Each structure stands twice: as structure tokens, then as C-alpha cells.
Short mmCIF file of C-alpha atoms in Angstrom, two decimals:
data_model
loop_
_atom_site.label_atom_id
_atom_site.label_comp_id
_atom_site.label_asym_id
_atom_site.label_seq_id
_atom_site.Cartn_x
_atom_site.Cartn_y
_atom_site.Cartn_z
CA UNK K 23 -5.40 -13.16 -2.54
CA UNK K 24 -8.45 -13.27 -4.81
CA UNK K 25 -10.76 -10.22 -5.92
CA UNK K 26 -13.94 -12.39 -4.88
CA UNK K 27 -16.49 -10.58 -2.65
CA UNK K 28 -16.31 -13.13 0.07
CA UNK K 29 -12.25 -12.01 0.58
CA UNK K 30 -12.83 -8.50 1.70
CA UNK K 31 -13.66 -7.12 5.33
CA UNK K 32 -16.68 -4.89 4.89
CA UNK K 33 -15.02 -0.76 4.77
CA UNK K 34 -15.08 1.42 7.68
CA UNK K 35 -13.45 4.55 8.44
CA UNK K 36 -9.73 3.88 8.93
CA UNK K 37 -10.01 4.92 12.68
CA UNK K 38 -13.05 1.71 13.25
CA UNK K 39 -10.36 -0.45 11.41
CA UNK K 40 -8.97 -3.50 13.24
CA UNK K 41 -5.42 -2.98 14.62
CA UNK K 42 -1.85 -4.23 12.52
CA UNK K 43 -1.02 -6.61 14.53
CA UNK K 44 0.32 -8.86 11.10
CA UNK K 45 1.18 -9.15 7.96
CA UNK K 46 -2.24 -10.83 8.19
CA UNK K 47 -3.79 -7.95 9.37
CA UNK K 48 -2.16 -5.67 6.98
CA UNK K 49 -3.48 -7.04 3.90
CA UNK K 50 -7.28 -7.11 5.34
CA UNK K 51 -7.22 -3.51 5.72
CA UNK K 52 -6.23 -2.88 1.73
CA UNK K 53 -8.02 -5.19 0.80
CA UNK K 54 -11.46 -3.72 3.00
CA UNK K 55 -10.05 0.05 1.36
CA UNK K 56 -9.51 -1.31 -2.24
CA UNK K 57 -12.61 -3.31 -2.54
CA UNK K 58 -13.04 -5.37 -5.75
CA UNK K 59 -9.30 -5.08 -7.87
CA UNK K 60 -9.43 -3.82 -10.89
CA UNK K 61 -7.52 -0.89 -11.68
CA UNK K 62 -8.56 2.29 -14.36
CA UNK K 63 -4.96 4.08 -13.60
CA UNK K 64 -2.03 3.57 -11.62
CA UNK K 65 -2.24 4.96 -7.77
CA UNK K 66 -0.68 5.17 -4.45
CA UNK K 67 -2.25 4.61 -0.91
CA UNK K 68 -0.54 5.21 1.67
CA UNK K 69 -2.00 4.60 5.10
CA UNK K 70 -1.33 6.48 8.40
CA UNK K 71 -1.10 4.35 11.60
CA UNK K 72 -0.63 5.49 15.22
CA UNK K 73 0.33 2.25 16.95
CA UNK K 74 -0.93 -0.43 15.81
CA UNK K 75 -4.28 1.53 14.56
CA UNK K 76 -4.45 2.56 11.18
CA UNK K 77 -5.76 6.44 11.53
CA UNK K 78 -6.25 8.30 7.57
CA UNK K 79 -6.11 6.52 3.96
CA UNK K 80 -4.19 9.14 1.45
CA UNK K 81 -5.09 7.51 -2.63
CA UNK K 82 -3.10 9.09 -5.18
CA UNK K 83 -4.40 8.93 -8.48
CA UNK K 84 -2.99 8.66 -11.91
CA UNK K 85 0.86 8.14 -10.51
CA UNK K 86 3.27 7.39 -13.22
CA UNK K 87 3.69 3.09 -14.34
CA UNK K 88 7.62 3.83 -12.87
CA UNK K 89 7.71 6.46 -10.34
CA UNK K 90 11.58 8.55 -11.00
CA UNK K 91 13.68 10.72 -8.57
CA UNK K 92 11.56 13.18 -7.94
CA UNK K 93 7.90 11.72 -7.40
CA UNK K 94 9.24 9.44 -4.76
CA UNK K 95 11.00 12.96 -2.99
CA UNK K 96 7.52 13.97 -2.98
CA UNK K 97 5.89 11.00 -1.77
CA UNK K 98 8.71 11.23 1.30
CA UNK K 99 8.11 15.44 1.31
CA UNK K 100 4.12 14.15 1.47
CA UNK K 101 4.89 11.64 4.29
CA UNK K 102 7.06 13.90 6.52
CA UNK K 103 4.43 16.05 6.38
CA UNK K 104 1.93 14.87 7.61
CA UNK K 105 3.85 11.74 10.21
CA UNK K 106 5.27 12.91 13.15
CA UNK K 107 5.15 11.09 16.60
CA UNK K 108 4.54 7.86 17.44
CA UNK K 109 2.78 7.44 13.03
CA UNK K 110 3.50 4.95 10.75
CA UNK K 111 3.01 4.57 7.34
CA UNK K 112 2.45 1.93 4.54
CA UNK K 113 2.28 1.66 0.80
CA UNK K 114 0.46 0.46 -1.56
CA UNK K 115 1.18 0.34 -5.56
CA UNK K 116 -2.05 -0.75 -7.04
CA UNK K 117 -1.70 -0.07 -11.55
CA UNK K 118 -4.28 -1.77 -14.41
CA UNK K 119 -2.32 -5.35 -15.69
CA UNK K 120 -1.84 -8.95 -14.75
CA UNK K 121 0.00 -10.20 -12.01
CA UNK K 122 3.36 -10.33 -13.82
CA UNK K 123 5.03 -8.02 -12.18
CA UNK K 124 6.17 -5.34 -14.00
CA UNK K 125 10.09 -3.20 -14.09
CA UNK K 126 7.61 -0.37 -12.72
CA UNK K 127 5.85 -2.16 -10.50
CA UNK K 128 9.77 -2.99 -8.13
CA UNK K 129 11.00 0.36 -9.25
CA UNK K 130 7.65 1.42 -6.64
CA UNK K 131 8.57 -0.70 -4.36
CA UNK K 132 12.05 -0.02 -3.79
CA UNK K 133 11.53 3.43 -3.80
CA UNK K 134 9.00 3.37 -1.50
CA UNK K 135 10.52 0.43 0.69
CA UNK K 136 13.67 3.45 1.19
CA UNK K 137 11.58 6.54 2.31
CA UNK K 138 12.70 6.66 6.33
CA UNK K 139 9.12 7.30 8.47
CA UNK K 140 11.79 7.83 11.55
CA UNK K 141 9.51 4.77 12.67
CA UNK K 142 10.51 2.04 14.96
CA UNK K 143 7.35 0.14 12.70
CA UNK K 144 8.35 -0.28 8.52
CA UNK K 145 5.75 -1.83 6.78
CA UNK K 146 5.80 -3.78 3.75
CA UNK K 147 5.35 -2.67 0.69
CA UNK K 148 2.41 -3.91 -0.92
CA UNK K 149 1.89 -4.18 -4.71
CA UNK K 150 -1.69 -4.75 -6.79
CA UNK K 151 -3.78 -4.87 -10.35
CA UNK K 152 -6.51 -6.68 -12.05
CA UNK K 153 -6.01 -10.33 -10.42
CA UNK K 154 -4.42 -9.74 -7.27
CA UNK K 155 -2.21 -7.98 -3.46
CA UNK K 156 0.72 -9.28 -2.65
CA UNK K 157 3.40 -7.99 -0.46
CA UNK K 158 6.66 -6.49 -2.59
CA UNK K 159 9.05 -9.57 -0.78
CA UNK K 160 12.70 -8.93 -0.44
CA UNK K 161 13.35 -11.43 -3.04
CA UNK K 162 11.49 -9.50 -5.74
CA UNK K 163 13.53 -6.38 -4.70
CA UNK K 164 16.98 -8.49 -4.58
CA UNK K 165 16.16 -10.47 -8.13
CA UNK K 166 15.39 -7.01 -9.54
CA UNK K 167 17.91 -4.83 -8.07
#
């Protein structure tokens, strides 16, 4: 996706956003939440989902460019504290810079993808930078790991 304004759906409170039925609907939800691409510092976004409905967004600013085990353990603890019942959680790691995948991008994607949510619904991890938003594809992760 590009950062052109016509590609950005209108921002609404998460509980009023359209249901998440497939990859494309999750992409549109991230675009609405982020607005224009361009980041002053690395960020981690968590989208809590009840069934297929977005419910709550948590954004953590100034995360490291690559996670260490303590960073990922902290995210896992946060998710465990707020995800319960039929909820699941989608993750987005965003950073300033261009579209070339970095080791840090892929470390975040692997680490976030490994956080067990105890849910039947697992959402793909997304990566964003100043140029694009995309899914961390299994091929990307396999090539990096």
C-alpha cells in the first residue's frame, strides 16, 4: 500500500471499525489507525480484537530497533494481562526509514509472532516504515531465521 491519502480509510474508534474478516480488512484497519506513513521513532502497535471486531489499540513509542528477550517478554506479559476470553491481538512494528527489511524488523516479526495468545485466531504480524505497510510473510521470516 502507498501512503497516499485516498488509501487511508477514515479513522473511527476501534469498536466502530469494520470487522476483520481477512488480511485485506486488517491492512485497512492498520492504515486507518496509523494515518499517513512516516515515523519519528520505532513504535509497536497492538490491536485487541473480540471475535472479528477491533476493540482497543495500544501504541508503545520509542521501542528499540531490535527487540531483546526482555522486550518480548514484556509484550507477552502485557498481552496476557489484557487479552482474555475470545480476544486475540494483532501486532504492527513501525519504524522510520525505507522499505528494505532490516534484521530488527524481522526480529520483531519473529518475536511477536511467537507470542502465544491462547486464541483460535492468529493474525499475521505487520511491518511498516516511511514508505509501506506489509505483512511479515512466512518466506521473509524463514529467510531471516
